[in-house]
Amino acid sequence: TADESELLTVPDGWKEPAFTREDNPKGLLEESSFATLFPKYREAYLKECWPLVQKALSEHYVNATLDLIEGSMTVTTTKKTFDPYAIIRARDLIKLLARSVPFEQAVRILQDDTACDIIKIGSLVRKRETFIKRRARLLGPKGSTLKALELLTNCYIMVQGNTVSALGPFSGLKEVRKVVLDTMKNIHPIYNIKTLMIKRELSKDPELRSQSWERFLPKFKRKNLKKRKEPKKKNTKKEYTPFPPPQPESQIDKELASGEYFLKERQKKRKRVEEIKAKQADAIKKRQEERNKAFIPPKEKPVVKTKKASTEKKIDIEAIKEKVKNAKKKKLGALPVEEVKLKMAADEKKKKKK
């Protein structure tokens, strides 16, 4: 391992100086040009924003032409062009415009610290239905997954048809490509988004910058691996034998074995008729049994008789008589005997006092 002093470090906020005419005063020797086709539905938008495209490219001394008959855009260098990389940026600009990226975003490619990446996803999945589902998964509900990815990578992402156009810093584009390709390989983007969020937090800590982040990053394992379906009928291979199978018996061989071969033609005919009659008799018998089944009544469940509650109970006459006597003594709402005596005693005392 090298010492920290030997390692080259880029200071925070450092920017590469801009390429000026002083760096290339004599300009370019050869004229370079790039052309790209665009779909028919982009024609109206491109016609509207083309003056702005020409104005933006003229600052870098690059010419731009729009051919509506052929359906193409062309960018070419001029004698005044001094930046050799300007034509590459102009090529990327027309590519992005053809891939439905709005001009406001696409024009950022002309800046030094911005790059673009057009990821082809159309051929990564065989079935069209599966491809549409996975592409929708990349967007998320109401575009929330794509928005989260844009915030974490500082890139503008445009999902259109069979391509994904990304625009932003180089480090962000690398992450976007990884997430897009993983999504097409049936790895949900939420796993990569979680990892990016953790990395973002770790990068804020100056002490952890030089350390390995493996221990902090989550490790996701696939749990829903389907087992290979086994066929219902398994073909088992027979043991190999050098001897060929025995030759099947012919009709004459069978007749010779049963002795039928030696019978006369009349006897053979009679035997065949008897066999047919026997088969017919069996069939009639079976048919009759099936018809008779309809006349057989089903077995009824035996009715369980419920035991009537015995009404005859021994009545205790003496006890009833006692209850009636007690009831007669008590008047409805009358006080008990003890309370009556106490009340009478209290009344007598009052009279004496008077």
mmCIF file of C-alpha atoms in Angstrom:
data_model
loop_
_atom_site.group_PDB
_atom_site.id
_atom_site.type_symbol
_atom_site.label_atom_id
_atom_site.label_comp_id
_atom_site.label_asym_id
_atom_site.label_seq_id
_atom_site.Cartn_x
_atom_site.Cartn_y
_atom_site.Cartn_z
ATOM 1 C CA THR A 1 0.000 0.000 0.000
ATOM 2 C CA ALA A 2 1.258 3.469 -0.914
ATOM 3 C CA ASP A 3 1.625 6.276 1.611
ATOM 4 C CA GLU A 4 -1.027 8.977 1.733
ATOM 5 C CA SER A 5 1.577 11.553 0.675
ATOM 6 C CA GLU A 6 2.248 9.588 -2.556
ATOM 7 C CA LEU A 7 -1.434 9.443 -3.518
ATOM 8 C CA LEU A 8 -2.688 12.121 -5.906
ATOM 9 C CA THR A 9 -5.713 13.949 -4.577
ATOM 10 C CA VAL A 10 -7.963 16.462 -6.333
ATOM 11 C CA PRO A 11 -8.829 19.437 -4.127
ATOM 12 C CA ASP A 12 -12.523 20.126 -3.485
ATOM 13 C CA GLY A 13 -14.131 22.563 -5.917
ATOM 14 C CA TRP A 14 -11.298 22.260 -8.472
ATOM 15 C CA LYS A 15 -12.284 22.855 -12.084
ATOM 16 C CA GLU A 16 -10.337 22.217 -15.255
ATOM 17 C CA PRO A 17 -9.553 25.499 -17.042
ATOM 18 C CA ALA A 18 -11.733 26.222 -20.095
ATOM 19 C CA PHE A 19 -10.360 25.619 -23.609
ATOM 20 C CA THR A 20 -9.852 29.024 -25.297
ATOM 21 C CA ARG A 21 -8.706 30.281 -28.717
ATOM 22 C CA GLU A 22 -5.222 30.888 -27.295
ATOM 23 C CA ASP A 23 -4.845 27.121 -26.811
ATOM 24 C CA ASN A 24 -5.481 26.519 -30.556
ATOM 25 C CA PRO A 25 -4.924 29.829 -32.455
ATOM 26 C CA LYS A 26 -4.622 28.266 -35.957
ATOM 27 C CA GLY A 27 -7.946 26.361 -35.797
ATOM 28 C CA LEU A 28 -8.684 23.012 -37.480
ATOM 29 C CA LEU A 29 -7.275 21.734 -40.770
ATOM 30 C CA GLU A 30 -10.139 19.445 -41.832
ATOM 31 C CA GLU A 31 -13.891 19.917 -41.764
ATOM 32 C CA SER A 32 -15.741 17.322 -39.637
ATOM 33 C CA SER A 33 -19.452 16.606 -39.747
ATOM 34 C CA PHE A 34 -21.984 14.322 -38.056
ATOM 35 C CA ALA A 35 -25.575 13.569 -39.028
ATOM 36 C CA THR A 36 -28.403 11.767 -37.246
ATOM 37 C CA LEU A 37 -31.942 10.822 -38.226
ATOM 38 C CA PHE A 38 -34.949 11.767 -36.086
ATOM 39 C CA PRO A 39 -38.464 10.234 -35.882
ATOM 40 C CA LYS A 40 -41.421 11.913 -37.575
ATOM 41 C CA TYR A 41 -43.113 12.927 -34.289
ATOM 42 C CA ARG A 42 -40.090 15.118 -33.345
ATOM 43 C CA GLU A 43 -40.340 17.220 -36.525
ATOM 44 C CA ALA A 44 -42.696 19.888 -35.145
ATOM 45 C CA TYR A 45 -40.638 20.433 -31.957
ATOM 46 C CA LEU A 46 -37.292 20.544 -33.784
ATOM 47 C CA LYS A 47 -38.638 23.051 -36.332
ATOM 48 C CA GLU A 48 -39.742 25.265 -33.417
ATOM 49 C CA CYS A 49 -36.493 25.127 -31.402
ATOM 50 C CA TRP A 50 -33.974 24.957 -34.310
ATOM 51 C CA PRO A 51 -33.073 28.717 -34.220
ATOM 52 C CA LEU A 52 -32.063 28.250 -30.557
ATOM 53 C CA VAL A 53 -29.928 25.207 -31.476
ATOM 54 C CA GLN A 54 -28.148 27.187 -34.201
ATOM 55 C CA LYS A 55 -27.551 30.094 -31.816
ATOM 56 C CA ALA A 56 -26.093 27.799 -29.107
ATOM 57 C CA LEU A 57 -23.768 26.048 -31.613
ATOM 58 C CA SER A 58 -22.703 29.296 -33.297
ATOM 59 C CA GLU A 59 -21.030 30.334 -30.004
ATOM 60 C CA HIS A 60 -18.704 27.350 -30.555
ATOM 61 C CA TYR A 61 -18.448 28.141 -34.312
ATOM 62 C CA VAL A 62 -20.312 25.000 -35.401
ATOM 63 C CA ASN A 63 -22.940 25.027 -38.162
ATOM 64 C CA ALA A 64 -26.208 23.083 -37.836
ATOM 65 C CA THR A 65 -28.678 22.184 -40.594
ATOM 66 C CA LEU A 66 -32.123 20.608 -40.340
ATOM 67 C CA ASP A 67 -33.351 18.533 -43.300
ATOM 68 C CA LEU A 68 -37.107 17.944 -42.948
ATOM 69 C CA ILE A 69 -37.416 16.068 -46.271
ATOM 70 C CA GLU A 70 -34.819 13.450 -45.344
ATOM 71 C CA GLY A 71 -35.605 13.696 -41.612
ATOM 72 C CA SER A 72 -32.030 14.343 -40.447
ATOM 73 C CA MET A 73 -29.906 16.846 -38.494
ATOM 74 C CA THR A 74 -26.303 17.666 -39.460
ATOM 75 C CA VAL A 75 -23.549 19.514 -37.586
ATOM 76 C CA THR A 76 -20.288 20.659 -39.247
ATOM 77 C CA THR A 77 -17.172 22.529 -38.169
ATOM 78 C CA THR A 78 -16.158 25.850 -39.768
ATOM 79 C CA LYS A 79 -12.833 27.646 -40.353
ATOM 80 C CA LYS A 80 -13.371 29.608 -37.137
ATOM 81 C CA THR A 81 -13.814 26.468 -34.954
ATOM 82 C CA PHE A 82 -10.897 26.250 -32.519
ATOM 83 C CA ASP A 83 -12.129 23.617 -30.016
ATOM 84 C CA PRO A 84 -11.635 20.141 -31.563
ATOM 85 C CA TYR A 85 -14.067 18.558 -29.077
ATOM 86 C CA ALA A 86 -16.894 21.017 -29.929
ATOM 87 C CA ILE A 87 -18.047 18.861 -32.853
ATOM 88 C CA ILE A 88 -18.355 15.807 -30.547
ATOM 89 C CA ARG A 89 -20.496 17.834 -28.162
ATOM 90 C CA ALA A 90 -22.610 19.076 -31.092
ATOM 91 C CA ARG A 91 -23.062 15.447 -32.266
ATOM 92 C CA ASP A 92 -24.266 14.467 -28.783
ATOM 93 C CA LEU A 93 -26.655 17.455 -28.767
ATOM 94 C CA ILE A 94 -28.438 16.370 -31.969
ATOM 95 C CA LYS A 95 -28.512 12.748 -30.727
ATOM 96 C CA LEU A 96 -30.265 13.834 -27.528
ATOM 97 C CA LEU A 97 -32.733 16.012 -29.439
ATOM 98 C CA ALA A 98 -33.589 13.020 -31.636
ATOM 99 C CA ARG A 99 -34.197 10.919 -28.496
ATOM 100 C CA SER A 100 -36.957 13.319 -27.211
ATOM 101 C CA VAL A 101 -34.741 15.214 -24.721
ATOM 102 C CA PRO A 102 -35.994 18.840 -24.506
ATOM 103 C CA PHE A 103 -33.638 21.555 -25.811
ATOM 104 C CA GLU A 104 -33.322 23.209 -22.329
ATOM 105 C CA GLN A 105 -31.665 20.021 -21.011
ATOM 106 C CA ALA A 106 -29.838 18.915 -24.183
ATOM 107 C CA VAL A 107 -27.991 22.261 -24.531
ATOM 108 C CA ARG A 108 -26.175 21.538 -21.231
ATOM 109 C CA ILE A 109 -24.008 19.018 -23.127
ATOM 110 C CA LEU A 110 -22.008 21.971 -24.517
ATOM 111 C CA GLN A 111 -20.633 22.620 -20.999
ATOM 112 C CA ASP A 112 -17.259 21.100 -20.063
ATOM 113 C CA ASP A 113 -18.345 19.230 -16.918
ATOM 114 C CA THR A 114 -21.411 17.579 -18.538
ATOM 115 C CA ALA A 115 -21.519 14.357 -20.549
ATOM 116 C CA CYS A 116 -24.271 12.150 -21.941
ATOM 117 C CA ASP A 117 -24.988 8.437 -22.268
ATOM 118 C CA ILE A 118 -27.626 6.811 -24.482
ATOM 119 C CA ILE A 119 -28.314 3.293 -23.146
ATOM 120 C CA LYS A 120 -29.945 0.836 -25.552
ATOM 121 C CA ILE A 121 -32.351 -1.394 -23.611
ATOM 122 C CA GLY A 122 -34.510 -2.787 -26.427
ATOM 123 C CA SER A 123 -32.435 -5.947 -27.024
ATOM 124 C CA LEU A 124 -31.814 -6.825 -23.353
ATOM 125 C CA VAL A 125 -35.163 -8.599 -22.822
ATOM 126 C CA ARG A 126 -36.663 -11.166 -25.215
ATOM 127 C CA LYS A 127 -40.395 -10.858 -24.524
ATOM 128 C CA ARG A 128 -42.047 -7.528 -25.332
ATOM 129 C CA GLU A 129 -44.498 -7.745 -22.375
ATOM 130 C CA THR A 130 -41.613 -8.347 -19.918
ATOM 131 C CA PHE A 131 -39.642 -5.442 -21.431
ATOM 132 C CA ILE A 132 -42.589 -3.026 -20.981
ATOM 133 C CA LYS A 133 -43.050 -4.124 -17.332
ATOM 134 C CA ARG A 134 -39.357 -3.653 -16.493
ATOM 135 C CA ARG A 135 -39.219 -0.285 -18.251
ATOM 136 C CA ALA A 136 -42.261 0.814 -16.204
ATOM 137 C CA ARG A 137 -40.474 -0.421 -13.060
ATOM 138 C CA LEU A 138 -37.582 1.931 -13.891
ATOM 139 C CA LEU A 139 -40.019 4.868 -13.998
ATOM 140 C CA GLY A 140 -41.869 3.819 -10.819
ATOM 141 C CA PRO A 141 -45.325 4.971 -9.653
ATOM 142 C CA LYS A 142 -45.894 8.476 -11.085
ATOM 143 C CA GLY A 143 -42.179 8.631 -12.021
ATOM 144 C CA SER A 144 -41.039 8.544 -8.367
ATOM 145 C CA THR A 145 -38.232 5.968 -8.890
ATOM 146 C CA LEU A 146 -36.782 7.951 -11.804
ATOM 147 C CA LYS A 147 -36.956 11.181 -9.791
ATOM 148 C CA ALA A 148 -35.116 9.557 -6.869
ATOM 149 C CA LEU A 149 -32.430 8.307 -9.266
ATOM 150 C CA GLU A 150 -32.068 11.780 -10.785
ATOM 151 C CA LEU A 151 -31.595 13.362 -7.336
ATOM 152 C CA LEU A 152 -28.992 10.785 -6.246
ATOM 153 C CA THR A 153 -26.912 10.877 -9.450
ATOM 154 C CA ASN A 154 -27.388 14.609 -10.342
ATOM 155 C CA CYS A 155 -28.336 13.507 -13.861
ATOM 156 C CA TYR A 156 -31.276 14.201 -16.154
ATOM 157 C CA ILE A 157 -32.789 10.877 -17.303
ATOM 158 C CA MET A 158 -35.208 10.400 -20.195
ATOM 159 C CA VAL A 159 -36.793 6.988 -20.854
ATOM 160 C CA GLN A 160 -38.059 6.907 -24.430
ATOM 161 C CA GLY A 161 -38.919 3.842 -26.518
ATOM 162 C CA ASN A 162 -35.975 1.414 -26.624
ATOM 163 C CA THR A 163 -33.388 3.818 -25.157
ATOM 164 C CA VAL A 164 -32.603 5.655 -21.928
ATOM 165 C CA SER A 165 -30.879 9.033 -22.374
ATOM 166 C CA ALA A 166 -28.893 10.342 -19.414
ATOM 167 C CA LEU A 167 -27.214 13.754 -19.087
ATOM 168 C CA GLY A 168 -24.951 14.847 -16.235
ATOM 169 C CA PRO A 169 -21.535 14.346 -14.577
ATOM 170 C CA PHE A 170 -19.435 11.274 -15.467
ATOM 171 C CA SER A 171 -19.725 9.656 -12.018
ATOM 172 C CA GLY A 172 -23.521 9.972 -12.121
ATOM 173 C CA LEU A 173 -23.762 8.505 -15.634
ATOM 174 C CA LYS A 174 -21.828 5.435 -14.504
ATOM 175 C CA GLU A 175 -24.374 4.828 -11.718
ATOM 176 C CA VAL A 176 -27.335 5.440 -14.049
ATOM 177 C CA ARG A 177 -26.060 2.866 -16.542
ATOM 178 C CA LYS A 178 -25.604 0.282 -13.775
ATOM 179 C CA VAL A 179 -29.131 0.837 -12.403
ATOM 180 C CA VAL A 180 -30.749 0.702 -15.876
ATOM 181 C CA LEU A 181 -28.960 -2.508 -16.899
ATOM 182 C CA ASP A 182 -29.721 -4.155 -13.525
ATOM 183 C CA THR A 183 -33.415 -3.256 -13.871
ATOM 184 C CA MET A 184 -33.497 -4.940 -17.267
ATOM 185 C CA LYS A 185 -31.860 -8.002 -15.646
ATOM 186 C CA ASN A 186 -34.825 -8.198 -13.214
ATOM 187 C CA ILE A 187 -33.065 -6.522 -10.238
ATOM 188 C CA HIS A 188 -35.418 -3.936 -8.751
ATOM 189 C CA PRO A 189 -34.033 -0.348 -8.862
ATOM 190 C CA ILE A 190 -34.913 0.200 -5.180
ATOM 191 C CA TYR A 191 -31.898 -1.943 -4.156
ATOM 192 C CA ASN A 192 -29.485 0.236 -6.137
ATOM 193 C CA ILE A 193 -31.182 3.403 -4.877
ATOM 194 C CA LYS A 194 -30.669 2.249 -1.265
ATOM 195 C CA THR A 195 -26.961 1.617 -1.978
ATOM 196 C CA LEU A 196 -26.594 5.068 -3.599
ATOM 197 C CA MET A 197 -28.212 6.744 -0.577
ATOM 198 C CA ILE A 198 -25.753 5.037 1.784
ATOM 199 C CA LYS A 199 -22.793 6.000 -0.454
ATOM 200 C CA ARG A 200 -23.968 9.602 -0.496
ATOM 201 C CA GLU A 201 -24.022 9.758 3.302
ATOM 202 C CA LEU A 202 -20.627 8.041 3.599
ATOM 203 C CA SER A 203 -18.988 10.474 1.150
ATOM 204 C CA LYS A 204 -19.867 13.370 3.502
ATOM 205 C CA ASP A 205 -17.578 11.931 6.212
ATOM 206 C CA PRO A 206 -13.943 12.993 5.491
ATOM 207 C CA GLU A 207 -12.512 10.103 7.562
ATOM 208 C CA LEU A 208 -14.355 7.399 5.577
ATOM 209 C CA ARG A 209 -13.329 8.744 2.150
ATOM 210 C CA SER A 210 -10.084 6.757 2.060
ATOM 211 C CA GLN A 211 -11.586 3.591 3.616
ATOM 212 C CA SER A 212 -13.438 0.664 2.061
ATOM 213 C CA TRP A 213 -17.227 0.938 2.259
ATOM 214 C CA GLU A 214 -17.980 -2.789 1.856
ATOM 215 C CA ARG A 215 -19.038 -3.211 5.507
ATOM 216 C CA PHE A 216 -21.634 -0.416 5.238
ATOM 217 C CA LEU A 217 -23.236 -1.393 1.938
ATOM 218 C CA PRO A 218 -26.195 -3.817 2.024
ATOM 219 C CA LYS A 219 -25.902 -7.251 0.433
ATOM 220 C CA PHE A 220 -29.123 -8.391 -1.194
ATOM 221 C CA LYS A 221 -29.661 -12.059 -1.892
ATOM 222 C CA ARG A 222 -32.214 -13.535 -4.261
ATOM 223 C CA LYS A 223 -34.839 -15.486 -2.354
ATOM 224 C CA ASN A 224 -37.424 -16.299 -4.984
ATOM 225 C CA LEU A 225 -35.399 -18.744 -7.059
ATOM 226 C CA LYS A 226 -37.824 -21.119 -8.701
ATOM 227 C CA LYS A 227 -36.977 -24.777 -8.809
ATOM 228 C CA ARG A 228 -36.913 -26.433 -12.204
ATOM 229 C CA LYS A 229 -40.226 -28.094 -12.920
ATOM 230 C CA GLU A 230 -39.921 -31.853 -13.306
ATOM 231 C CA PRO A 231 -41.947 -33.543 -16.054
ATOM 232 C CA LYS A 232 -44.924 -35.696 -15.059
ATOM 233 C CA LYS A 233 -43.832 -38.598 -17.245
ATOM 234 C CA LYS A 234 -40.200 -39.499 -16.846
ATOM 235 C CA ASN A 235 -38.690 -41.519 -19.660
ATOM 236 C CA THR A 236 -36.494 -44.173 -18.080
ATOM 237 C CA LYS A 237 -33.897 -45.685 -20.324
ATOM 238 C CA LYS A 238 -34.031 -49.442 -20.662
ATOM 239 C CA GLU A 239 -30.962 -51.501 -19.951
ATOM 240 C CA TYR A 240 -28.856 -52.111 -23.015
ATOM 241 C CA THR A 241 -28.877 -55.695 -24.327
ATOM 242 C CA PRO A 242 -26.926 -56.892 -27.353
ATOM 243 C CA PHE A 243 -29.746 -59.264 -28.373
ATOM 244 C CA PRO A 244 -32.542 -57.950 -30.598
ATOM 245 C CA PRO A 245 -36.165 -58.174 -29.348
ATOM 246 C CA PRO A 246 -38.087 -61.355 -30.307
ATOM 247 C CA GLN A 247 -40.018 -61.204 -33.571
ATOM 248 C CA PRO A 248 -43.763 -60.614 -33.018
ATOM 249 C CA GLU A 249 -46.069 -63.560 -33.792
ATOM 250 C CA SER A 250 -48.094 -63.381 -36.975
ATOM 251 C CA GLN A 251 -51.838 -64.149 -37.186
ATOM 252 C CA ILE A 252 -51.086 -67.625 -38.617
ATOM 253 C CA ASP A 253 -48.707 -68.375 -35.717
ATOM 254 C CA LYS A 254 -51.421 -67.432 -33.204
ATOM 255 C CA GLU A 255 -53.996 -69.624 -35.012
ATOM 256 C CA LEU A 256 -51.553 -72.549 -35.076
ATOM 257 C CA ALA A 257 -50.892 -72.181 -31.335
ATOM 258 C CA SER A 258 -54.638 -72.177 -30.476
ATOM 259 C CA GLY A 259 -55.461 -74.949 -33.001
ATOM 260 C CA GLU A 260 -57.866 -72.671 -34.893
ATOM 261 C CA TYR A 261 -55.801 -73.009 -38.065
ATOM 262 C CA PHE A 262 -56.862 -76.613 -38.545
ATOM 263 C CA LEU A 263 -60.630 -75.911 -38.264
ATOM 264 C CA LYS A 264 -62.832 -75.810 -41.356
ATOM 265 C CA GLU A 265 -64.090 -72.484 -42.754
ATOM 266 C CA ARG A 266 -67.665 -73.158 -41.554
ATOM 267 C CA GLN A 267 -66.445 -73.875 -37.989
ATOM 268 C CA LYS A 268 -64.322 -70.709 -37.987
ATOM 269 C CA LYS A 269 -67.338 -68.645 -39.079
ATOM 270 C CA ARG A 270 -69.541 -70.169 -36.370
ATOM 271 C CA LYS A 271 -66.903 -69.469 -33.706
ATOM 272 C CA ARG A 272 -66.679 -65.802 -34.797
ATOM 273 C CA VAL A 273 -70.471 -65.430 -34.667
ATOM 274 C CA GLU A 274 -70.557 -66.954 -31.166
ATOM 275 C CA GLU A 275 -67.897 -64.483 -29.956
ATOM 276 C CA ILE A 276 -69.860 -61.525 -31.376
ATOM 277 C CA LYS A 277 -73.094 -62.781 -29.721
ATOM 278 C CA ALA A 278 -71.316 -63.196 -26.365
ATOM 279 C CA LYS A 279 -70.017 -59.595 -26.577
ATOM 280 C CA GLN A 280 -73.488 -58.313 -27.478
ATOM 281 C CA ALA A 281 -75.067 -60.195 -24.548
ATOM 282 C CA ASP A 282 -72.536 -58.599 -22.133
ATOM 283 C CA ALA A 283 -73.244 -55.137 -23.522
ATOM 284 C CA ILE A 284 -77.059 -55.625 -23.212
ATOM 285 C CA LYS A 285 -76.643 -56.867 -19.624
ATOM 286 C CA LYS A 286 -74.543 -53.813 -18.643
ATOM 287 C CA ARG A 287 -77.005 -51.426 -20.310
ATOM 288 C CA GLN A 288 -79.937 -53.024 -18.479
ATOM 289 C CA GLU A 289 -78.117 -52.687 -15.136
ATOM 290 C CA GLU A 290 -77.557 -48.971 -15.798
ATOM 291 C CA ARG A 291 -81.279 -48.479 -16.571
ATOM 292 C CA ASN A 292 -82.362 -50.407 -13.458
ATOM 293 C CA LYS A 293 -80.243 -48.104 -11.255
ATOM 294 C CA ALA A 294 -82.788 -45.325 -11.771
ATOM 295 C CA PHE A 295 -85.554 -47.478 -10.177
ATOM 296 C CA ILE A 296 -83.569 -48.391 -7.036
ATOM 297 C CA PRO A 297 -84.732 -46.032 -4.240
ATOM 298 C CA PRO A 298 -82.028 -44.293 -2.190
ATOM 299 C CA LYS A 299 -81.412 -45.429 1.362
ATOM 300 C CA GLU A 300 -83.269 -43.262 3.813
ATOM 301 C CA LYS A 301 -81.756 -42.245 7.106
ATOM 302 C CA PRO A 302 -83.477 -43.794 10.141
ATOM 303 C CA VAL A 303 -85.714 -41.322 11.989
ATOM 304 C CA VAL A 304 -84.531 -40.780 15.554
ATOM 305 C CA LYS A 305 -87.502 -40.414 17.909
ATOM 306 C CA THR A 306 -87.066 -37.682 20.481
ATOM 307 C CA LYS A 307 -88.009 -38.692 23.988
ATOM 308 C CA LYS A 308 -90.900 -36.647 25.278
ATOM 309 C CA ALA A 309 -90.174 -34.891 28.505
ATOM 310 C CA SER A 310 -91.843 -36.815 31.287
ATOM 311 C CA THR A 311 -94.734 -34.667 32.470
ATOM 312 C CA GLU A 312 -95.547 -36.875 35.373
ATOM 313 C CA LYS A 313 -93.559 -35.601 38.274
ATOM 314 C CA LYS A 314 -94.095 -36.177 41.930
ATOM 315 C CA ILE A 315 -95.878 -33.128 43.293
ATOM 316 C CA ASP A 316 -95.198 -32.241 46.891
ATOM 317 C CA ILE A 317 -98.690 -31.169 48.055
ATOM 318 C CA GLU A 318 -97.599 -30.306 51.584
ATOM 319 C CA ALA A 319 -94.976 -27.820 50.365
ATOM 320 C CA ILE A 320 -97.524 -26.044 48.140
ATOM 321 C CA LYS A 321 -99.949 -25.744 51.064
ATOM 322 C CA GLU A 322 -97.245 -24.071 53.180
ATOM 323 C CA LYS A 323 -96.499 -21.530 50.422
ATOM 324 C CA VAL A 324 -100.204 -20.625 50.086
ATOM 325 C CA LYS A 325 -100.538 -20.104 53.887
ATOM 326 C CA ASN A 326 -97.518 -17.798 53.970
ATOM 327 C CA ALA A 327 -98.829 -15.835 51.026
ATOM 328 C CA LYS A 328 -102.189 -15.269 52.713
ATOM 329 C CA LYS A 329 -100.511 -13.942 55.866
ATOM 330 C CA LYS A 330 -98.462 -11.432 53.815
ATOM 331 C CA LYS A 331 -100.320 -8.586 52.192
ATOM 332 C CA LEU A 332 -98.970 -7.189 48.948
ATOM 333 C CA GLY A 333 -96.446 -4.475 49.876
ATOM 334 C CA ALA A 334 -96.919 -5.083 53.656
ATOM 335 C CA LEU A 335 -94.015 -4.744 56.125
ATOM 336 C CA PRO A 336 -92.550 -7.806 57.875
ATOM 337 C CA VAL A 337 -93.872 -8.752 61.401
ATOM 338 C CA GLU A 338 -90.772 -7.524 63.323
ATOM 339 C CA GLU A 339 -90.881 -4.095 61.693
ATOM 340 C CA VAL A 340 -94.619 -3.763 62.475
ATOM 341 C CA LYS A 341 -93.964 -4.485 66.224
ATOM 342 C CA LEU A 342 -91.166 -1.884 66.360
ATOM 343 C CA LYS A 343 -93.385 0.714 64.708
ATOM 344 C CA MET A 344 -96.207 0.099 67.180
ATOM 345 C CA ALA A 345 -93.808 0.473 70.150
ATOM 346 C CA ALA A 346 -92.547 3.807 68.772
ATOM 347 C CA ASP A 347 -96.133 5.120 68.397
ATOM 348 C CA GLU A 348 -96.982 4.243 71.998
ATOM 349 C CA LYS A 349 -93.927 6.176 73.302
ATOM 350 C CA LYS A 350 -94.980 9.273 71.389
ATOM 351 C CA LYS A 351 -98.477 9.132 72.933
ATOM 352 C CA LYS A 352 -97.044 8.894 76.471
ATOM 353 C CA LYS A 353 -94.858 11.938 75.958
ATOM 354 C CA LYS A 354 -97.860 13.985 74.850
#
